[in-house]
Tab-separated table of N, CA, C and O in Angstrom:
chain	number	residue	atom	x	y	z
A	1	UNK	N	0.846	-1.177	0.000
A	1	UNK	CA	0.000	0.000	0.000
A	1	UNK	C	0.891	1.240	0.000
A	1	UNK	O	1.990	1.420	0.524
A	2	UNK	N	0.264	1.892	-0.593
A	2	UNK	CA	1.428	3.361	-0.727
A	2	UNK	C	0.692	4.711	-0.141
A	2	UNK	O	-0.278	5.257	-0.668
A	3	UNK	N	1.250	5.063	0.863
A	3	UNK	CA	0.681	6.379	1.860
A	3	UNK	C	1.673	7.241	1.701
A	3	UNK	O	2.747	6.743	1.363
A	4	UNK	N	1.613	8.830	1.902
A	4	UNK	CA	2.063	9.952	2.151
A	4	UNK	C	2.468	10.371	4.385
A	4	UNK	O	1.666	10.739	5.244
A	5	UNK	N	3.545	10.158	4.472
A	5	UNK	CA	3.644	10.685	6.041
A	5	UNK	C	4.834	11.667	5.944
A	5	UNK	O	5.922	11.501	5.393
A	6	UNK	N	4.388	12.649	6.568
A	6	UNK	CA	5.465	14.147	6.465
A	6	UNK	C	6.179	13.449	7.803
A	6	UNK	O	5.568	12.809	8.658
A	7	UNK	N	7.708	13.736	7.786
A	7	UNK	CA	8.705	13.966	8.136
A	7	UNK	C	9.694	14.904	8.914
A	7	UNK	O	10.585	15.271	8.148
A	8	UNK	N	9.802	15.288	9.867
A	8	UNK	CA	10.773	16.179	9.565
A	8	UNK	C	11.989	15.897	9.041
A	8	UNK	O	12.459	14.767	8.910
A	9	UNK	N	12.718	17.367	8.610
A	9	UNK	CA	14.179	17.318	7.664
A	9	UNK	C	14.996	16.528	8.326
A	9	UNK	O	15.779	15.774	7.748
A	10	UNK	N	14.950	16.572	8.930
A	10	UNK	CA	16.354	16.121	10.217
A	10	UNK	C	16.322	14.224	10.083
A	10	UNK	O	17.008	13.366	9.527
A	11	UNK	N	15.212	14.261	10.869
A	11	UNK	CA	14.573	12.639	10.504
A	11	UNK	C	14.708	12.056	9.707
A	11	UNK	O	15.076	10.889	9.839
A	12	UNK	N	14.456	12.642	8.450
A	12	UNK	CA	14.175	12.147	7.019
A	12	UNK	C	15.921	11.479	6.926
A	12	UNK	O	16.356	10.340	7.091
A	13	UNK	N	16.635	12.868	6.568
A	13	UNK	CA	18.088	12.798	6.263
A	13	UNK	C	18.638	11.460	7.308
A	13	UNK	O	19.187	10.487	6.790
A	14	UNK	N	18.388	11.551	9.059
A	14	UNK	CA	19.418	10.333	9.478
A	14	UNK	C	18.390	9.252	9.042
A	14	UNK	O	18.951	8.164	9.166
A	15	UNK	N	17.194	9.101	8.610
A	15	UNK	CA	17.090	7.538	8.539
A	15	UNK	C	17.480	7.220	6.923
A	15	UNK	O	17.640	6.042	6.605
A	16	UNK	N	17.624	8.226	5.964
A	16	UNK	CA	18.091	8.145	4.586
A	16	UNK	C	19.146	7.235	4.451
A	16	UNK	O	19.375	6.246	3.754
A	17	UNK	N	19.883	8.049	5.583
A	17	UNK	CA	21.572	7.878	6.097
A	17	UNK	C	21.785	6.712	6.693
A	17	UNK	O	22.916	6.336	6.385
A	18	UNK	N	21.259	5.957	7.392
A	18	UNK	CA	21.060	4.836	8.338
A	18	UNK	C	20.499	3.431	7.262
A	18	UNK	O	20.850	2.299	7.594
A	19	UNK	N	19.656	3.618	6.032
A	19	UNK	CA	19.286	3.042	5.355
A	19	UNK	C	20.378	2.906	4.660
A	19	UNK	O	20.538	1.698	4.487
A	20	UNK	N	21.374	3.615	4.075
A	20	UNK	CA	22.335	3.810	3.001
A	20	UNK	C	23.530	2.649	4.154
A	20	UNK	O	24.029	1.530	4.035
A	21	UNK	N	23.535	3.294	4.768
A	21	UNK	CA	24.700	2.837	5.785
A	21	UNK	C	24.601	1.191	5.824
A	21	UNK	O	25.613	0.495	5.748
A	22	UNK	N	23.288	0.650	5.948
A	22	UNK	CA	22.937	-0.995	6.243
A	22	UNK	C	22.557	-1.589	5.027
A	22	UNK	O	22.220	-2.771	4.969
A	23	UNK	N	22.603	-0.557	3.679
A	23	UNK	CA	22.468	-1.142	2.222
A	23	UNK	C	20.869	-1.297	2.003
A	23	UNK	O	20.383	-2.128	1.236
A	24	UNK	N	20.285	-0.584	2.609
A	24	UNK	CA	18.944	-1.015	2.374
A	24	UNK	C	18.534	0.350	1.816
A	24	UNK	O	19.294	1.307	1.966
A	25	UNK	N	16.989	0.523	0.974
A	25	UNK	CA	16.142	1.034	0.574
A	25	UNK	C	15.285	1.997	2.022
A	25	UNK	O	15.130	1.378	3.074
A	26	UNK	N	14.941	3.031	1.959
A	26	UNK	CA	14.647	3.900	3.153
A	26	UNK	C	13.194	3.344	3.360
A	26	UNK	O	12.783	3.612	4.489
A	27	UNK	N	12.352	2.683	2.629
A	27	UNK	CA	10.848	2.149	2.729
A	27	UNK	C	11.212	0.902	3.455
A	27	UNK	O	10.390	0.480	4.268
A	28	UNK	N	12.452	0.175	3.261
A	28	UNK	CA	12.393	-1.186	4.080
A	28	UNK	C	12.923	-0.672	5.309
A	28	UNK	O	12.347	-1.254	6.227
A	29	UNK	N	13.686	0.083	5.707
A	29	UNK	CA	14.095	0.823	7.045
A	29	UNK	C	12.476	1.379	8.024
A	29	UNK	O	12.016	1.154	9.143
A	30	UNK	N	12.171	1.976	7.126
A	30	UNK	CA	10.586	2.401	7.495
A	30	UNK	C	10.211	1.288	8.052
A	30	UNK	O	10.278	1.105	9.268
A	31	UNK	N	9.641	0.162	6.955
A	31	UNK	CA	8.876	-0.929	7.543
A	31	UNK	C	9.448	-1.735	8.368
A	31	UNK	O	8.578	-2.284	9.045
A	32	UNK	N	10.610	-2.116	8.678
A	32	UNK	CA	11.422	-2.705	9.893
A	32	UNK	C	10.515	-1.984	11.174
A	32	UNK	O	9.695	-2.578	11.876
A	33	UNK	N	10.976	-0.261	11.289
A	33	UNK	CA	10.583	0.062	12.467
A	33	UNK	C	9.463	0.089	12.806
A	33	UNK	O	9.255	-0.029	14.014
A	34	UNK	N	8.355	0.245	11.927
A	34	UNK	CA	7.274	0.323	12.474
A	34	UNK	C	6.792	-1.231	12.549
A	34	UNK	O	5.782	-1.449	13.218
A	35	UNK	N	7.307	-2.105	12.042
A	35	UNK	CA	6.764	-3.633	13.143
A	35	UNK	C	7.444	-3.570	13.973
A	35	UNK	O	6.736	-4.045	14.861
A	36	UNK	N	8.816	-3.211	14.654
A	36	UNK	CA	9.295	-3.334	15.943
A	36	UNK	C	8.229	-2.446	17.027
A	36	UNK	O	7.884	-2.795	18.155
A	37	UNK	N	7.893	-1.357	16.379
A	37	UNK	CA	6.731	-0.917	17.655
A	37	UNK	C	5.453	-1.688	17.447
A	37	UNK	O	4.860	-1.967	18.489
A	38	UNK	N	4.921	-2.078	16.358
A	38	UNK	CA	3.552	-2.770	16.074
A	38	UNK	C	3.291	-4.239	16.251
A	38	UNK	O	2.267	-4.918	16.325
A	39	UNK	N	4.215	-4.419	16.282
A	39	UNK	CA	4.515	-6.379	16.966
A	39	UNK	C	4.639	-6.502	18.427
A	39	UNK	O	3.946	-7.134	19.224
A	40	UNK	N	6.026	-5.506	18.663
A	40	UNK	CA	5.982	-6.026	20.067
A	40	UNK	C	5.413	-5.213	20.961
A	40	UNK	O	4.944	-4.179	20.485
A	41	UNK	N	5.301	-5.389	22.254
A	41	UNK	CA	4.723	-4.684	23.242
A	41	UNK	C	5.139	-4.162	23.628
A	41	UNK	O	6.217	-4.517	24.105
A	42	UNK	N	4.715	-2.933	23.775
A	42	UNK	CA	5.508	-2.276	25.347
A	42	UNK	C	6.172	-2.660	26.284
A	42	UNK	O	5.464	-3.403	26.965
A	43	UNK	N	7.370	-2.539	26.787
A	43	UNK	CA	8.191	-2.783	27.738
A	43	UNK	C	7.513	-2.479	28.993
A	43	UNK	O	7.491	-3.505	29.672
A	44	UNK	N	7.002	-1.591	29.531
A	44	UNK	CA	6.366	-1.381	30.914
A	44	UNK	C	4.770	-1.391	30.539
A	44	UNK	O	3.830	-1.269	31.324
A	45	UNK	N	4.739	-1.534	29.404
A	45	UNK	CA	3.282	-1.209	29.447
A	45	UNK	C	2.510	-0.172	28.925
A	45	UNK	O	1.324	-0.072	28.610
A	46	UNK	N	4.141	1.097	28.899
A	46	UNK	CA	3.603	2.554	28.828
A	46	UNK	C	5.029	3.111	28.159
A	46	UNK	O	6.184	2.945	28.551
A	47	UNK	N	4.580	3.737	27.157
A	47	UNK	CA	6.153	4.580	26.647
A	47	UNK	C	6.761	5.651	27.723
A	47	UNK	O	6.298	6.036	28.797
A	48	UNK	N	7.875	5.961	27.090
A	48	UNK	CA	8.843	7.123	27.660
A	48	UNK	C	8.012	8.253	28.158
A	48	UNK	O	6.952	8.596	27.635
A	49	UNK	N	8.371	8.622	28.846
A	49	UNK	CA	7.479	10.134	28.983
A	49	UNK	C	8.491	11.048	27.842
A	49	UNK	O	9.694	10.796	27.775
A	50	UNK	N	7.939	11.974	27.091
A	50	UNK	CA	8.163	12.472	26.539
A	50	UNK	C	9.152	13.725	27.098
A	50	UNK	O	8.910	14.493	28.028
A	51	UNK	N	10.450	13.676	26.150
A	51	UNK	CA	11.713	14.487	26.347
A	51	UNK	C	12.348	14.459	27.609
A	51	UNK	O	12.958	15.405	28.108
A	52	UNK	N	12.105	12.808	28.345
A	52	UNK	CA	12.293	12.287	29.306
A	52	UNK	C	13.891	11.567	28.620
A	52	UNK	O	13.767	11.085	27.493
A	53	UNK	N	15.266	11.497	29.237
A	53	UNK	CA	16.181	10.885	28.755
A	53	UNK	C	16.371	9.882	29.585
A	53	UNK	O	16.276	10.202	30.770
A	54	UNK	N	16.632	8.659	29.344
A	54	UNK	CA	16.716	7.247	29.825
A	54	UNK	C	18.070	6.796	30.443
A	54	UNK	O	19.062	6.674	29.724
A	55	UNK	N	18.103	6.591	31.553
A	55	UNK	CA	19.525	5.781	31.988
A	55	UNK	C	20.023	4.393	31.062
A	55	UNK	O	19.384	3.554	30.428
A	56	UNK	N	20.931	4.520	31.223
A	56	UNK	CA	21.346	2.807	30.965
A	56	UNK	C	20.757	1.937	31.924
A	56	UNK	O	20.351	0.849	31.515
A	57	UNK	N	20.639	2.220	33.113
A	57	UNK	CA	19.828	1.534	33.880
A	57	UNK	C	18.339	1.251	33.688
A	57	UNK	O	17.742	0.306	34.204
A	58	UNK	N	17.868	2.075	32.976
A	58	UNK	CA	16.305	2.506	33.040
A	58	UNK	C	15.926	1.688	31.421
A	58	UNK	O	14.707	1.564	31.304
A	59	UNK	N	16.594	1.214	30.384
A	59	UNK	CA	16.924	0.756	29.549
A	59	UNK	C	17.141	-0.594	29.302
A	59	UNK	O	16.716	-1.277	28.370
A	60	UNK	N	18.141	-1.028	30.627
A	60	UNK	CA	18.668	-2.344	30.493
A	60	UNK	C	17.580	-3.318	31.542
A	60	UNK	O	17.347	-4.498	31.283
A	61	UNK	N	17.053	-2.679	32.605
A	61	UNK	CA	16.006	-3.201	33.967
A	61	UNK	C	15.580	-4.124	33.473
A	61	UNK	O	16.004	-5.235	33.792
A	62	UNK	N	14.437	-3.937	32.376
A	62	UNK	CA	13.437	-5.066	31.547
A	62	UNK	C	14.161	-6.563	31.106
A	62	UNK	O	13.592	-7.646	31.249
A	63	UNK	N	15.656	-6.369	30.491
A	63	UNK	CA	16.287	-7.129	29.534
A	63	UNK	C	16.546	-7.812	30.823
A	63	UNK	O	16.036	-8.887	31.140
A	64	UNK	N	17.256	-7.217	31.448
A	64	UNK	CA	18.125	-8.015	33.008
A	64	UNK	C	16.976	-8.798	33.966
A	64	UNK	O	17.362	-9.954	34.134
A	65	UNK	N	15.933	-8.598	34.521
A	65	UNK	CA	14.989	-8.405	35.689
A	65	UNK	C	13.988	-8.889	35.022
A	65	UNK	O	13.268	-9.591	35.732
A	66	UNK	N	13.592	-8.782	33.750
A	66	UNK	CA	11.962	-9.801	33.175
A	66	UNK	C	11.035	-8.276	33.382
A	66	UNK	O	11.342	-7.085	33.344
A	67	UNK	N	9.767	-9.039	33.613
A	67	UNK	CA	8.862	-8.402	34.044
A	67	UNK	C	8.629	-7.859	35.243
A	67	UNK	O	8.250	-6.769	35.674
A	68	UNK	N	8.911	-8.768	35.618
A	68	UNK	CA	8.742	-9.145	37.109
A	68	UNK	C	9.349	-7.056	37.948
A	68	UNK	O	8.738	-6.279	38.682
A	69	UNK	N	10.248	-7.007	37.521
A	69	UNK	CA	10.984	-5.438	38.070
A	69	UNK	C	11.225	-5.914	39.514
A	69	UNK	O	10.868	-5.237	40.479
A	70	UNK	N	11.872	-7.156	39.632
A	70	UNK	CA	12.501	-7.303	40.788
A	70	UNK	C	13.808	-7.113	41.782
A	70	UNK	O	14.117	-7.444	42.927
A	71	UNK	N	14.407	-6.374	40.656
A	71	UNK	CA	15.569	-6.536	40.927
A	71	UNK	C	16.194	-4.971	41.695
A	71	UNK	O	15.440	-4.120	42.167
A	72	UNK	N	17.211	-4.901	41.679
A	72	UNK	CA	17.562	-3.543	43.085
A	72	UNK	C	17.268	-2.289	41.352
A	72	UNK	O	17.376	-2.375	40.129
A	73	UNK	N	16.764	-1.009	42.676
A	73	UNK	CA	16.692	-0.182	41.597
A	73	UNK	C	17.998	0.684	41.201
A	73	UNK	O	18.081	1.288	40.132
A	74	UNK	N	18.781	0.676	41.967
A	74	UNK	CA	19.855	1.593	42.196
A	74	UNK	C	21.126	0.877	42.693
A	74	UNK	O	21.333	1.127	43.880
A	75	UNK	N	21.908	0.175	42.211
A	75	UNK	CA	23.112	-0.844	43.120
A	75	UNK	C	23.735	0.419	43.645
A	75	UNK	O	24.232	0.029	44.701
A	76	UNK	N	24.044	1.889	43.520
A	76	UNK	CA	24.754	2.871	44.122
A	76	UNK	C	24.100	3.265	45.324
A	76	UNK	O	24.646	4.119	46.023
A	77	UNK	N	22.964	2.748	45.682
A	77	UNK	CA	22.421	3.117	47.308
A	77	UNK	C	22.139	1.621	47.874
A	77	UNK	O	21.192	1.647	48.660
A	78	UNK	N	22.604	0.523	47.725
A	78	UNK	CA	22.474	-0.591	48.544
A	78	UNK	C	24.106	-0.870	49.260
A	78	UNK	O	25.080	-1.350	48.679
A	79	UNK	N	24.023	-0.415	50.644
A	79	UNK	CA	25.409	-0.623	50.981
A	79	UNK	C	26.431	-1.709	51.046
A	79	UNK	O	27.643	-1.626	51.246
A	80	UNK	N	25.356	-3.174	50.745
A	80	UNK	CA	26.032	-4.248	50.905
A	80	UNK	C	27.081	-4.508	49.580
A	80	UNK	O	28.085	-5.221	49.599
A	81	UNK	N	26.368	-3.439	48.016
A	81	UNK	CA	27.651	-3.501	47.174
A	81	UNK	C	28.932	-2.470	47.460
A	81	UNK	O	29.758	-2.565	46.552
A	82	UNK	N	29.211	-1.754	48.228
A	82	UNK	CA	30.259	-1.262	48.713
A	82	UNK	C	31.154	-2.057	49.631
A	82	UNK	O	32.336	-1.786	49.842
A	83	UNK	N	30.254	-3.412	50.338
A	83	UNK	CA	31.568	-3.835	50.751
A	83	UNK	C	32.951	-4.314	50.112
A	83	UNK	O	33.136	-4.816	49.004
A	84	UNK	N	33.907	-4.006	51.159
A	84	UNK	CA	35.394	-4.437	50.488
A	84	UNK	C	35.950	-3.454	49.781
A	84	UNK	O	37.166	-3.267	49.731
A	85	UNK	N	34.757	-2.500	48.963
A	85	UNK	CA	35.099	-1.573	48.338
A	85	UNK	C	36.158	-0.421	49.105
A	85	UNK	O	36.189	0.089	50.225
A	86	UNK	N	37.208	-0.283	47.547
A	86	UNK	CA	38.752	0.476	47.905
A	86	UNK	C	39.667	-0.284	48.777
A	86	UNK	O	40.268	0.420	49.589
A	87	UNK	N	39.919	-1.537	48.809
A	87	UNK	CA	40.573	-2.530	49.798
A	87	UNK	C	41.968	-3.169	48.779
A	87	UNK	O	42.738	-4.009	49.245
């Protein structure tokens, strides 16, 4: 099916660039990304908050921890990983 979606300049040019770069056509770059959001699910359930920037931590939680979000939120405020630490 063939649709019209405006762009901005900026956008346009790095995914042009990103398509060129991996040898592909900028319509198969297109359609890659939009099944990676249209297939899979949401990671929490709920996107980014908007012009919100993401830790590596805040990024990696899901991949490491499952669903579940069990795991420590912060290893820099649990004191038991400082032991030994500087020894």
């Amino acid at each position: 099916m063939r649709t019209t979606v405006d762009l901005p300049d900026e956008l346009f040019r790095r995914a042009k660039s990103e398509a060129a770069l991996r040898g592909k056509k900028l319509r198969d770059l297109i359609e890659e990304g939009l099944r990676l959001v249209v297939d899979e699910p949401s990671r929490a359930g709920k996107p980014a908050p908007q012009g919100k920037r993401l830790s590596a931590h805040d990024l990696m939680k899901d991949l490491i921890f499952g669903d579940t979000g069990d795991g420590p939120t912060d290893l820099s405020t649990n004191p038991k990983y400082f032991d030994d630490f500087g020894r």
